[in-house]
Coordinates of C-alpha atoms and ligand atoms in Angstrom, one line a residue:
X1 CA 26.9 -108.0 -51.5
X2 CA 24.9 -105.0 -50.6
X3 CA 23.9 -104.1 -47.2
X4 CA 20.3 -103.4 -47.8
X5 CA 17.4 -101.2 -46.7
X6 CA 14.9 -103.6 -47.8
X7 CA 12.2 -103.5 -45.5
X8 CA 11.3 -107.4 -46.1
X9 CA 14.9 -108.2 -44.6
X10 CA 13.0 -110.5 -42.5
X11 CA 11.4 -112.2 -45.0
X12 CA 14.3 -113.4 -47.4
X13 CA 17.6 -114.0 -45.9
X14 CA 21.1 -113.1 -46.8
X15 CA 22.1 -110.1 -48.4
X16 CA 21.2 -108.5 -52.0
X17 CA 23.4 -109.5 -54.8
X18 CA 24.4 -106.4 -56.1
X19 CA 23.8 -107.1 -59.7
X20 CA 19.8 -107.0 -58.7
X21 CA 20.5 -104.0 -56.7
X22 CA 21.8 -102.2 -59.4
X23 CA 18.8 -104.0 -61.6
X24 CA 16.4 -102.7 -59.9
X25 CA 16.6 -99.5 -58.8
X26 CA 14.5 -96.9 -59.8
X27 CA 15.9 -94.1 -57.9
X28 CA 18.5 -92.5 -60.0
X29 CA 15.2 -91.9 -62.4
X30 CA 12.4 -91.3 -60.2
X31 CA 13.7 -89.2 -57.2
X32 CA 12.1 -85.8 -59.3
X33 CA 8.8 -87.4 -58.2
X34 CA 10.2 -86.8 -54.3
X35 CA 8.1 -83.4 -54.4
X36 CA 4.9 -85.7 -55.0
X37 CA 5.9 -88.8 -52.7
X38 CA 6.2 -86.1 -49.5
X39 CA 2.8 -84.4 -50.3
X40 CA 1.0 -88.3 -50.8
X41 CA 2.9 -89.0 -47.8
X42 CA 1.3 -86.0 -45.6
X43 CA -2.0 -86.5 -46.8
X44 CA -2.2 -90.3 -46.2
X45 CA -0.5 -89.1 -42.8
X46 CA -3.3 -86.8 -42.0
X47 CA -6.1 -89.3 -43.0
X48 CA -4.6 -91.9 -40.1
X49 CA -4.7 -89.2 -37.7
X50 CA -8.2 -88.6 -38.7
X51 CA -9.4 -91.7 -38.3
X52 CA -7.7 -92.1 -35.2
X53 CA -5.0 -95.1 -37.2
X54 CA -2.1 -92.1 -35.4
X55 CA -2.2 -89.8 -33.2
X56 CA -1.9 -85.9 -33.2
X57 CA 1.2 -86.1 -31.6
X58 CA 2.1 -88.8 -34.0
X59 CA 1.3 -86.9 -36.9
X60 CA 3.0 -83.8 -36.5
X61 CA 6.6 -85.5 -36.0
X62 CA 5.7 -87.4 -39.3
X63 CA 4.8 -84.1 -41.0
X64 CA 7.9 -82.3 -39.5
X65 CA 10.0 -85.0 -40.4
X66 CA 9.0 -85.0 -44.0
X67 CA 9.3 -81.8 -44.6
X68 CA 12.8 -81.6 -43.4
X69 CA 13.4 -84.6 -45.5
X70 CA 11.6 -82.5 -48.2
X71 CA 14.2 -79.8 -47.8
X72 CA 17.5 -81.7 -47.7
X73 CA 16.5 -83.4 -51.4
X74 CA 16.1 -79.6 -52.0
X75 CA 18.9 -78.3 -51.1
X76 CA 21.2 -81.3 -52.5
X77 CA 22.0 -82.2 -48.7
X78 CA 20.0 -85.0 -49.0
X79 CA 22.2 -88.7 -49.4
X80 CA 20.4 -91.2 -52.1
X81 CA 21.5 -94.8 -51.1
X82 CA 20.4 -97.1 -54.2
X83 CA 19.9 -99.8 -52.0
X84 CA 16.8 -98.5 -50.9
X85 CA 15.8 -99.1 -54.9
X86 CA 13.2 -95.9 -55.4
X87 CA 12.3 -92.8 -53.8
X88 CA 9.5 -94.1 -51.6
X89 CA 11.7 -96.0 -49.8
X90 CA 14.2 -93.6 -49.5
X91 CA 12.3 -91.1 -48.2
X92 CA 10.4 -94.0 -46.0
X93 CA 13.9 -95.2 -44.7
X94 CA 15.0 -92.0 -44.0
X95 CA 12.0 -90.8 -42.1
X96 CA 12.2 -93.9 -39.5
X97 CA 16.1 -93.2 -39.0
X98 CA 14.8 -89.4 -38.0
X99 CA 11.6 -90.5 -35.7
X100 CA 12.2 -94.5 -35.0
X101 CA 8.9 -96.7 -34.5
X102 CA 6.4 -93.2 -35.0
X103 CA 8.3 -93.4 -39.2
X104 CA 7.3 -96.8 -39.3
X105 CA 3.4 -95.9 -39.3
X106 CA 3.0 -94.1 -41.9
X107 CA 2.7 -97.0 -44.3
X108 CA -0.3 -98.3 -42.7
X109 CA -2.6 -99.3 -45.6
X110 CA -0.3 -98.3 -48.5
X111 CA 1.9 -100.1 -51.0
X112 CA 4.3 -98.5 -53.2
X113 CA 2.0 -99.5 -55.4
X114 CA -0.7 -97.0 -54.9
X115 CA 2.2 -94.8 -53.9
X116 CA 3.5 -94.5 -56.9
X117 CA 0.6 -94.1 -59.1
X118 CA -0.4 -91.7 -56.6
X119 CA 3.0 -90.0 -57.3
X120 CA 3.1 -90.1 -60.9
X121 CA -0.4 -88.5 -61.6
X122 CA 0.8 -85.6 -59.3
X123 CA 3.4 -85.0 -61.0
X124 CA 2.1 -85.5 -64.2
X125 CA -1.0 -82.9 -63.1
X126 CA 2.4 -80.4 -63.0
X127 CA 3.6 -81.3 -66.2
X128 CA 1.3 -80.8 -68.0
X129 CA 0.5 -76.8 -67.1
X130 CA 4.1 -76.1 -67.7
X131 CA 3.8 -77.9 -71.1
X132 CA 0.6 -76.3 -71.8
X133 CA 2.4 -72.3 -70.8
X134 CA 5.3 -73.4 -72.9
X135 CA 2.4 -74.2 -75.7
X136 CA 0.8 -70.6 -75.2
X137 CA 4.5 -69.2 -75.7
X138 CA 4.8 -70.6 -79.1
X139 CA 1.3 -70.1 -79.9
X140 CA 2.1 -66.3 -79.1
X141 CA 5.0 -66.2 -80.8
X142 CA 3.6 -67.4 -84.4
X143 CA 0.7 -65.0 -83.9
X144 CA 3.0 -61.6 -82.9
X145 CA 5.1 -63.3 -86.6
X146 CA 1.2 -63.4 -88.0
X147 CA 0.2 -60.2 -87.2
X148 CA 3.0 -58.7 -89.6
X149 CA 2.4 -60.6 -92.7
X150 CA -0.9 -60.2 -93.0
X151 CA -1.2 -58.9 -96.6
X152 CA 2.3 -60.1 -98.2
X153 CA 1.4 -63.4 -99.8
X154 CA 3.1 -66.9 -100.2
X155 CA 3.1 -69.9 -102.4
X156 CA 1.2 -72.8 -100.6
X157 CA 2.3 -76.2 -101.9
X158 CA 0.0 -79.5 -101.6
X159 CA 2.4 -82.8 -102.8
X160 CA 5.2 -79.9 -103.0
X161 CA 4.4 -78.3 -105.5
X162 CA 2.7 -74.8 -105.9
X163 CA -0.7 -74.6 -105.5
X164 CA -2.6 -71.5 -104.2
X165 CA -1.2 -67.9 -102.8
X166 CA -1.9 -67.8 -99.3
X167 CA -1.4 -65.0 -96.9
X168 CA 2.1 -65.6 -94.8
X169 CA -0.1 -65.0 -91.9
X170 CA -2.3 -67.9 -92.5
X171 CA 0.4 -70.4 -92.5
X172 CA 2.0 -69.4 -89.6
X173 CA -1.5 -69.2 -88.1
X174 CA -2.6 -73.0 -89.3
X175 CA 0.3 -73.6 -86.3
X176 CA -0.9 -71.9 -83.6
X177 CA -4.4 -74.4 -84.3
X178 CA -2.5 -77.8 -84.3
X179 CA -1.0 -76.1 -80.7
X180 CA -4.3 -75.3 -80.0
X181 CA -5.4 -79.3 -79.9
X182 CA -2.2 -80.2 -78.2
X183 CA -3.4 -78.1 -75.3
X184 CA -6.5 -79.5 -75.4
X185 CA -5.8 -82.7 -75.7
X186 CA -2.8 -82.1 -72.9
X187 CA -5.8 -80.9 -70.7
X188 CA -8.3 -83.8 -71.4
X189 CA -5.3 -86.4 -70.3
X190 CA -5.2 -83.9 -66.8
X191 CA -8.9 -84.1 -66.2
X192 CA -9.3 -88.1 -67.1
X193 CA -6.2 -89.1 -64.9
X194 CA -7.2 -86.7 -62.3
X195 CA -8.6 -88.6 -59.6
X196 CA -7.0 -90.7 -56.6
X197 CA -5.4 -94.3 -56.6
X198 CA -4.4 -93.9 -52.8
X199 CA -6.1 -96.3 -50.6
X200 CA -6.1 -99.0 -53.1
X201 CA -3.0 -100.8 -51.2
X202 CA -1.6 -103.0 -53.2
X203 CA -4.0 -104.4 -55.0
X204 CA -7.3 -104.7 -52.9
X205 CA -7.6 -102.5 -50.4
X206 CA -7.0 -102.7 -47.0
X207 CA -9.0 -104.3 -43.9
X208 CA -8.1 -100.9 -42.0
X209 CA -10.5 -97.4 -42.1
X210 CA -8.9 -95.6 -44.3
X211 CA -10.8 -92.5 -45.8
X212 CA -9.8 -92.5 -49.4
X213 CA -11.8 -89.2 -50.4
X214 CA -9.9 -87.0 -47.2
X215 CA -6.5 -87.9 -49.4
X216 CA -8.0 -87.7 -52.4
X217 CA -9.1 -84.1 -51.6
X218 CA -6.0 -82.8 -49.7
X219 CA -4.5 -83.8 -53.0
X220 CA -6.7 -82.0 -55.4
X221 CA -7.9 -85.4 -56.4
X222 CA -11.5 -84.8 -58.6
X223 CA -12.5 -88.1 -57.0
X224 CA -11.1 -92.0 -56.6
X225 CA -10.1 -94.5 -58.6
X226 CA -13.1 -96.8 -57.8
X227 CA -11.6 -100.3 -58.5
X228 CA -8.4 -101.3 -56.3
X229 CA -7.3 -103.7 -58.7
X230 CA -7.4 -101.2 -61.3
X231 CA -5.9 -98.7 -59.6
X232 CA -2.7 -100.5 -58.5
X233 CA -2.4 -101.9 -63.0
X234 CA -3.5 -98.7 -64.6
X235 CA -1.0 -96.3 -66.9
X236 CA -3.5 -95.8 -69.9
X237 CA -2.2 -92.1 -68.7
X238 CA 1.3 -92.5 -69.0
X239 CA 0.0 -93.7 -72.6
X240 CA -2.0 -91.1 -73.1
X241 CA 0.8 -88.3 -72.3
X242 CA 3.3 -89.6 -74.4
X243 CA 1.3 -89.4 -77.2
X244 CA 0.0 -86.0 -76.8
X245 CA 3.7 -85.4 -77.1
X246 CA 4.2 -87.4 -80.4
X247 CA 1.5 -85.3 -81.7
X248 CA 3.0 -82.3 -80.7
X249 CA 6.5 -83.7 -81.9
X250 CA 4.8 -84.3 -85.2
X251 CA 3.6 -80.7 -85.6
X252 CA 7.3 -79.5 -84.1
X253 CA 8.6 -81.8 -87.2
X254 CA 6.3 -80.6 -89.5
X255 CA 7.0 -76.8 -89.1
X256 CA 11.0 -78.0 -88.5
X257 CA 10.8 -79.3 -92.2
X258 CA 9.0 -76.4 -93.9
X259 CA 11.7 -74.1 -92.4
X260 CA 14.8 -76.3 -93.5
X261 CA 13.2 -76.1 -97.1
X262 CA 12.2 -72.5 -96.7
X263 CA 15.9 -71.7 -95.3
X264 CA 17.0 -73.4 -98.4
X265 CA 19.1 -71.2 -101.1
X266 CA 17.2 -72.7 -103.6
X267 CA 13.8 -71.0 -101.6
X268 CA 15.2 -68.3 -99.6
X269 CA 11.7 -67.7 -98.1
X270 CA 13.1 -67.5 -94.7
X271 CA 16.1 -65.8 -92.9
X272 CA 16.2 -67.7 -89.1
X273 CA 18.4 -65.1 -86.9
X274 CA 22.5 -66.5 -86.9
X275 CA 21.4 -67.1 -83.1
X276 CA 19.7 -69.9 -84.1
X277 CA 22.3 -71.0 -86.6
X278 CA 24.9 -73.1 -86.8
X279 CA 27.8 -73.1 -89.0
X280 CA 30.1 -75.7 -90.8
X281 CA 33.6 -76.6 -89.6
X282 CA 34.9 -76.8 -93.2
X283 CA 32.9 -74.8 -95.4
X284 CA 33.4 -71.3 -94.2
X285 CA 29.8 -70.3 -96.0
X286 CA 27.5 -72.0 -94.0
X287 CA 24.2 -71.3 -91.7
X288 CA 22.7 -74.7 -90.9
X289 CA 19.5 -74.9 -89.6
X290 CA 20.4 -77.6 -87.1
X291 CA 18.1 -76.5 -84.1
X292 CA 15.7 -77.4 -86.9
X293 CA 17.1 -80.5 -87.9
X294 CA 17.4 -82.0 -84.2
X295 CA 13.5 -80.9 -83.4
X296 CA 12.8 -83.0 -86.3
X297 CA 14.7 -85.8 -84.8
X298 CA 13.4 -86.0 -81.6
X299 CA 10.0 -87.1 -83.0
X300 CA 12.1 -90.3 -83.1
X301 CA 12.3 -90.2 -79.6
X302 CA 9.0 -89.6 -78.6
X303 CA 8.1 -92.2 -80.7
X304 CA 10.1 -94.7 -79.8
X305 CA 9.1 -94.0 -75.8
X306 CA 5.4 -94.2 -77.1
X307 CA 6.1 -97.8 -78.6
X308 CA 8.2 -98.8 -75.6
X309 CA 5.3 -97.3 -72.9
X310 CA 2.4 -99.0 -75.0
X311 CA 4.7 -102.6 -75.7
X312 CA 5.4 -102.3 -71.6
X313 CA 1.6 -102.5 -71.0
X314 CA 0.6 -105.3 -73.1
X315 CA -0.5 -108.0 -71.9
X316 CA 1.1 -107.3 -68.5
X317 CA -0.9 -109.6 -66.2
X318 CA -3.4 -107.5 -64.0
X319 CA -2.7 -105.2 -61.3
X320 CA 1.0 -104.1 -60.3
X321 CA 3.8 -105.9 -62.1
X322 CA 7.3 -104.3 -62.0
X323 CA 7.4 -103.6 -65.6
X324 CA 5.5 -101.0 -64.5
X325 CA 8.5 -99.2 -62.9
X326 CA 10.2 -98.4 -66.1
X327 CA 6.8 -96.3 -67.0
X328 CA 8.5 -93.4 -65.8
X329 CA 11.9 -93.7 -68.0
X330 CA 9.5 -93.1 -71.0
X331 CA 7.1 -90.6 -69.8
X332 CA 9.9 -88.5 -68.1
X333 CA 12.1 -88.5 -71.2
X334 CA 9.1 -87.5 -73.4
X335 CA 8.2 -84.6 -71.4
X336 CA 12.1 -83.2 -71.3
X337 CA 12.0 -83.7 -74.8
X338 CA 9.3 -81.6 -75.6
X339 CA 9.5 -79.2 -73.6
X340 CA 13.0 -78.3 -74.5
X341 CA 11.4 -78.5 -78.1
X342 CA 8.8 -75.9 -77.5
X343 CA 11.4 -73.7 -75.9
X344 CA 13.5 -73.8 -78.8
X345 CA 11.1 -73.7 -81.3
X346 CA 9.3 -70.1 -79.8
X347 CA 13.1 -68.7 -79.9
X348 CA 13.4 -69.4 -83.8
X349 CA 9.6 -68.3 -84.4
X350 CA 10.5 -64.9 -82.6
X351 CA 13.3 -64.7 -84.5
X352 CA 12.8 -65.7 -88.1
X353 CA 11.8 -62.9 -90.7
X354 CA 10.4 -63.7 -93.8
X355 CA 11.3 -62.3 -97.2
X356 CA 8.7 -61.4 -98.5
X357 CA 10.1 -59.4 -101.7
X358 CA 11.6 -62.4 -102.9
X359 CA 8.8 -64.4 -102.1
X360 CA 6.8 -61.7 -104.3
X361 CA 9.4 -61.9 -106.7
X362 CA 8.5 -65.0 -107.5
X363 CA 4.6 -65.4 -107.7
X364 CA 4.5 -65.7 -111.0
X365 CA 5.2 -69.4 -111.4
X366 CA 3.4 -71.9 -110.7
X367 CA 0.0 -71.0 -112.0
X368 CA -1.2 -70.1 -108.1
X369 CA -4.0 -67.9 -110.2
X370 CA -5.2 -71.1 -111.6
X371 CA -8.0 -72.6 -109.6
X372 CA -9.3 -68.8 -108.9
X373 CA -9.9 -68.5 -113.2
X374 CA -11.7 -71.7 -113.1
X375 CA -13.8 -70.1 -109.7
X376 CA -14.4 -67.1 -112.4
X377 CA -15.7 -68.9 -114.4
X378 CA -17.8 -70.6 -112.4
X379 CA -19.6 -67.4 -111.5
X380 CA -19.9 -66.8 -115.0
X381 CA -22.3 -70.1 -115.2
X382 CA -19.5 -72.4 -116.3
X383 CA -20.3 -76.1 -114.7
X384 CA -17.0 -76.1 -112.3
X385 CA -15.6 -79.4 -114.3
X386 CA -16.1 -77.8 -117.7
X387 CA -13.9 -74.5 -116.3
X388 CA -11.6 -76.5 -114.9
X389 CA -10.7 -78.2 -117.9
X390 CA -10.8 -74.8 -119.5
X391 CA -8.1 -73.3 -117.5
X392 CA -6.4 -76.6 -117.7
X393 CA -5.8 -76.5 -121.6
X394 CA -5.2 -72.0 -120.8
X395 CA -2.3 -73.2 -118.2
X396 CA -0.6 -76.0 -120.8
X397 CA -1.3 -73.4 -123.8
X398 CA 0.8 -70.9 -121.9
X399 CA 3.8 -73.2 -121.2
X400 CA 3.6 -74.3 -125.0
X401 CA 4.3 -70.6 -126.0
X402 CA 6.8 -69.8 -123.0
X403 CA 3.4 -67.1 -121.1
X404 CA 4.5 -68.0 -117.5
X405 CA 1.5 -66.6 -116.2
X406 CA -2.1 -66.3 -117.3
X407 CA -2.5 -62.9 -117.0
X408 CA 0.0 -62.9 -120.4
X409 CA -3.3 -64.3 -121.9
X410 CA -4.7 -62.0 -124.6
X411 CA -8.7 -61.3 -124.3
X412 CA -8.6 -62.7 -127.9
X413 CA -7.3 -65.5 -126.7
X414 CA -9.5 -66.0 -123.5
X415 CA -12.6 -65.6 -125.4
X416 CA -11.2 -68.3 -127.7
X417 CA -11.6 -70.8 -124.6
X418 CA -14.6 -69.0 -123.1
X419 CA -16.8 -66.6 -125.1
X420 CA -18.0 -66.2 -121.4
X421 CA -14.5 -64.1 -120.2
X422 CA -14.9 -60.2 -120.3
X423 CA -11.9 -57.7 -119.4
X424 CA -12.6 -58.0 -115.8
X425 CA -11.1 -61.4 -115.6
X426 CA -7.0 -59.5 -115.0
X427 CA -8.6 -58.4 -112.1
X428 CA -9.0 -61.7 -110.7
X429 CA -5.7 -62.8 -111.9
X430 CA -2.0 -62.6 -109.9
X431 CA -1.7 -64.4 -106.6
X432 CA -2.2 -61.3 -104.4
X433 CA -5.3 -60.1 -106.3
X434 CA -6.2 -64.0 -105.7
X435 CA -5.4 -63.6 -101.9
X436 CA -7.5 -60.3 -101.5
X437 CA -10.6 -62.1 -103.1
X438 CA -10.7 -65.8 -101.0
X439 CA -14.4 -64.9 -98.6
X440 CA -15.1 -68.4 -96.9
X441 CA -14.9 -69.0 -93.7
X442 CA -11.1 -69.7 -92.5
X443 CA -9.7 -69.3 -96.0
X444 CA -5.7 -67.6 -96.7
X445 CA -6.9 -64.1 -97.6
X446 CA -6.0 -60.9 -95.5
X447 CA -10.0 -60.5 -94.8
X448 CA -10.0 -63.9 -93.0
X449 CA -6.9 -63.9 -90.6
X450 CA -7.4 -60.4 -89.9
X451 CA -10.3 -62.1 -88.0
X452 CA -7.9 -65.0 -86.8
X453 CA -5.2 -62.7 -85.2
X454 CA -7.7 -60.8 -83.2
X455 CA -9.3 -64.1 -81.9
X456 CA -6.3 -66.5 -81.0
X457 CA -4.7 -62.6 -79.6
X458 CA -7.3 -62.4 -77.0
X459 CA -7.5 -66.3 -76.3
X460 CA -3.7 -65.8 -75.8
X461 CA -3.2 -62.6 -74.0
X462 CA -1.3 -62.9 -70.7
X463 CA -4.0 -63.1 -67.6
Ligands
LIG1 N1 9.7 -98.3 -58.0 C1 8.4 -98.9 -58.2 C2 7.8 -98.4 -59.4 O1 8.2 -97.4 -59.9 C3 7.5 -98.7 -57.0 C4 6.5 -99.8 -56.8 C5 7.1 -101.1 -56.5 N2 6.2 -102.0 -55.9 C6 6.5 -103.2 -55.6 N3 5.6 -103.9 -55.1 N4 7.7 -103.7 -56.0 O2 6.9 -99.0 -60.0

C-alpha cells in the first residue's frame, strides 16, 4: 500500500493499492508541462489577490514559493513522488509542505481539470513556434539546394514513370510549399486554441468572483473559453495538432521515398553526404539511406497517435473524463517525433548534391519532349486531341525503329504526320529546350523559379 498525497484522504479511507497508483499516474509523462502549471498557478494566484479571495501578503509567499518550486524541477533538485499521480499535484503538495495553510489557497476555484487544459494549451502555444522555426529551417534549406539547380533539369515522373523535364529547382521548391501549409496550418491550430479554460472549475464554474479575463490575459490568453462545460471536455486541439503533424509526416515520407529511389544505383540522381549514411554490417559496399528510411517510418507513429487521440475522444461522455489524461502521451510523442524529423531532414537537404551530369546523361528516354510536340502543334492550329494522337503514333513509331528520341525524327518524316511541322520544331525538342520554354504561372522552367527563389528567400530570410 502506498502512503498517499491524495488530497481527498478524507473522503475515501485506507490507503491506495499500489497497482492504481502506478495506474494512474500521469507524472512520469506530464511533468514537461511543470513550466506551464507554475505560470497558471501565478496568474490564478494573482487574480485571488485581486479580488480580494488572498491577500497581498498571501500572494507573494505563493509566488515565491512557486518559483522556488519552479527552479528545483529545473535544476533536477526537485523529488517527483508518483503518489501525488500528476504534476499539479505535485507541485500543489509541495507548495503547502513549503508555506502550510497560505499553499492550501491557491486552489480556490480551480480543478485540475481547467488546470490542465489550461496547461496543455500553453504548452502547446510553445510547441508550436519551435515546430514552425524548425519548419523555416528546412524550408531554407531546400531553397539555398534550389537556388543552385536552377537551370540543370530533371525527369519528373507521374505513376513513376517519366513524364516531363522539370527544373531540379522546382522539385525541391514544390517542398518548401507543402512546408509552407504546415506552418500555416500549425499557426491556425495556435490562434483557434488560443484562449483561456481557467476559471471553468471543474465543470461549471464556481460560486466564488473569480476574474477569468485578468488570467486569461496575464496568460496571453486571446480571450475565454465561454462554456464551462466545454472547457473542462474539449481536446479538438490536441486533435488538431497531431494531425498537422501527420501531414507534415506525410510530406517528410514523401520526400524520404523520392530520395531512397533517387539514392538508388539503378537512379543515381542523388549523392546524400556519408554523414547521413549508414553502412551494412556484412556487405562492405554499402551507403544506406536509413535516416531516410526511419523518417518514413515514423509517419506510422504519428498516425497511429492520431487514431489513438481521435478513438480517445469518441463518444467520451461530456466534460472531464480521465481518458482525457492519456491526451498528452499522444500529442507529446507526436511533437518529439516531428520535430526530431525536421531536424534530421534539414541536415540531409543541406547535405545532398545532386548529379546533374548523369541526370543529363539520361534525358533522352522517356519521351519527356513529348507533350511539348503535341503543345507545338497546337500553336500551329492543330485541335490539342488531334496532336496528341499525332505525337502518340511519332513516339510508338520511334520505338518500332529503335529512335529513342524524337528529335531522331527526319523533317520527311514529321511532315508525314503533320504537313503543318516546319524545321523549327528541333528547337522545341530535348528536355532542356522543353524546360527553357514552360511560361505559365508556377510551371518547372528556369523563368518561373527564378521568380520562386526570390519570393520564398525573402519570406524566409532570418528577421
Ligand atoms: N492528470 C490529469 C489529466 O492529465 C489531470 C486532471 C485530473 N482531473 C481529475 N478530476 N481527476 O487529465
Amino acid at each position: 500500500m502506498a502512503k498517499s498525497k491524495r488530497s481527498w484522504e478524507k473522503r475515501l479511507g485506507g490507503e491506495t493499492d499500489e497497482l492504481t497508483v502506478d495506474f494512474v499516474e500521469s507524472l512520469s509523462y506530464d511533468k514537461r508541462l511543470y513550466k506551464y502549471d507554475i505560470a497558471a498557478s501565478v496568474a490564478h494566484a494573482r487574480m485571488l489577490g485581486e479580488v480580494g479571495l488572498i491577500t497581498k501578503s498571501e500572494l507573494s509567499e505563493i509566488q515565491k514559493a512557486l518559483f522556488e518550486i519552479s527552479d528545483e524541477i529545473a535544476t533536477g533538485r526537485f523529488r517527483f513522488d508518483k503518489t501525488c499521480e500528476d504534476i499539479h499535484m505535485a507541485i500543489e503538495a509541495a507548495l503547502i509542505k513549503k508555506i502550510g495553510d497560505v499553499g492550501a489557497k491557491l486552489h480556490t476555484g480551480r480543478s485540475r481539470n481547467d488546470q490542465v487544459a489550461t496547461d496543455m494549451r500553453l504548452w502547446m502555444r510553445d510547441e508550436i513556434e519551435l515546430l514552425q522555426t524548425r519548419i523555416t529551417l528546412l524550408q531554407r534549406a531546400f531553397v539555398k539546394l534550389a537556388a543552385k539547380y536552377t537551370e540543370a533539369v530533371m525527369p519528373a515522373y507521374t505513376h513513376l514513370q517519366r513524364a516531363q523535364p522539370v527544373v531540379i529547382s522546382s522539385y525541391l521548391l514544390s517542398f518548401v510549399e507543402q512546408l509552407a501549409r504546415d506552418w500555416q496550418r500549425l499557426k491556425n491550430c495556435s490562434e483557434l486554441l488560443n484562449i483561456s479554460p481557467l476559471g471553468c472549475g471543474a465543470v461549471a464554474g464556481s460560486t466564488l468572483a473569480l476574474d477569468r479575463k485578468s488570467t486569461a490575459k496575464q496568460l496571453g490568453f486571446e480571450g475565454i473559453v465561454w462554456n464551462s462545460i466545454d472547457a473542462a471536455g474539449d481536446r479538438d486541439f490536441c486533435a488538431e495538432f497531431i494531425f498537422d503533424c501527420a501531414l507534415i509526416a506525410v510530406h517528410l515520407s514523401r520526400l524520404a521515398e523520392d530520395w531512397i529511389i533517387y539514392s538508388t544505383g539503378e537512379f543515381n540522381f542523388i549523392r546524400i553526404d556519408d554523414k547521413y549514411c549508414t553502412g551494412s554490417s556484412m556487405m562492405p559496399q554499402k551507403r544506406n539511406p536509413d535516416i531516410l528510411e526511419l523518417i518514413r517510418a515514423k509517419t506510422g507513429s504519428v498516425y497511429g497517435a492520431l487514431m489513438a487521440m481521435l478513438t480517445i475522444l469518441k463518444a467520451q461522455p461530456s466534460t472531464y473524463n480521465r481518458d482525457l489524461q492519456e491526451d498528452k502521451i499522444h500529442v507529446f510523442r507526436s511533437a518529439d517525433t516531428i520535430e526530431a524529423a525536421l531536424d534530421v531532414a534539414a541536415a540531409v537537404v543541406a547535405n545532398t548534391k545532386f548529379n546533374t551530369d548523369h541526370i543529363a546523361s539520361g534525358l533522352d528516354s522517356g519521351f519527356l519532349d513529348a507533350t511539348a510536340l503535341a503543345e507545338y502543334l497546337v500553336k500551329k492550329g492543330v485541335p490539342f486531341r488531334k496532336a496528341h494522337g499525332i505525337v502518340g503514333s511519332l513516339v510508338a513509331t520511334c520505338e518500332q525503329q529503335d529512335k529513342v528520341k524524337l528529335s531522331d525524327i527526319s523533317l520527311d518524316e514529321f511532315k508525314a504526320a503533320s504537313e503543318l511541322v516546319d524545321d523549327d520544331v528541333y528547337s522545341c525538342l530535348g528536355a532542356a529546350n522543353v524546360a527553357k520554354r514552360y511560361t505559365t504561372l508556377g510551371a518547372a522552367g528556369p523563368e518561373q523559379v527564378a521568380k520562386q527563389i526570390a519570393y520564398w528567400k525573402d519570406q524566409l530570410k532570418e528577421q
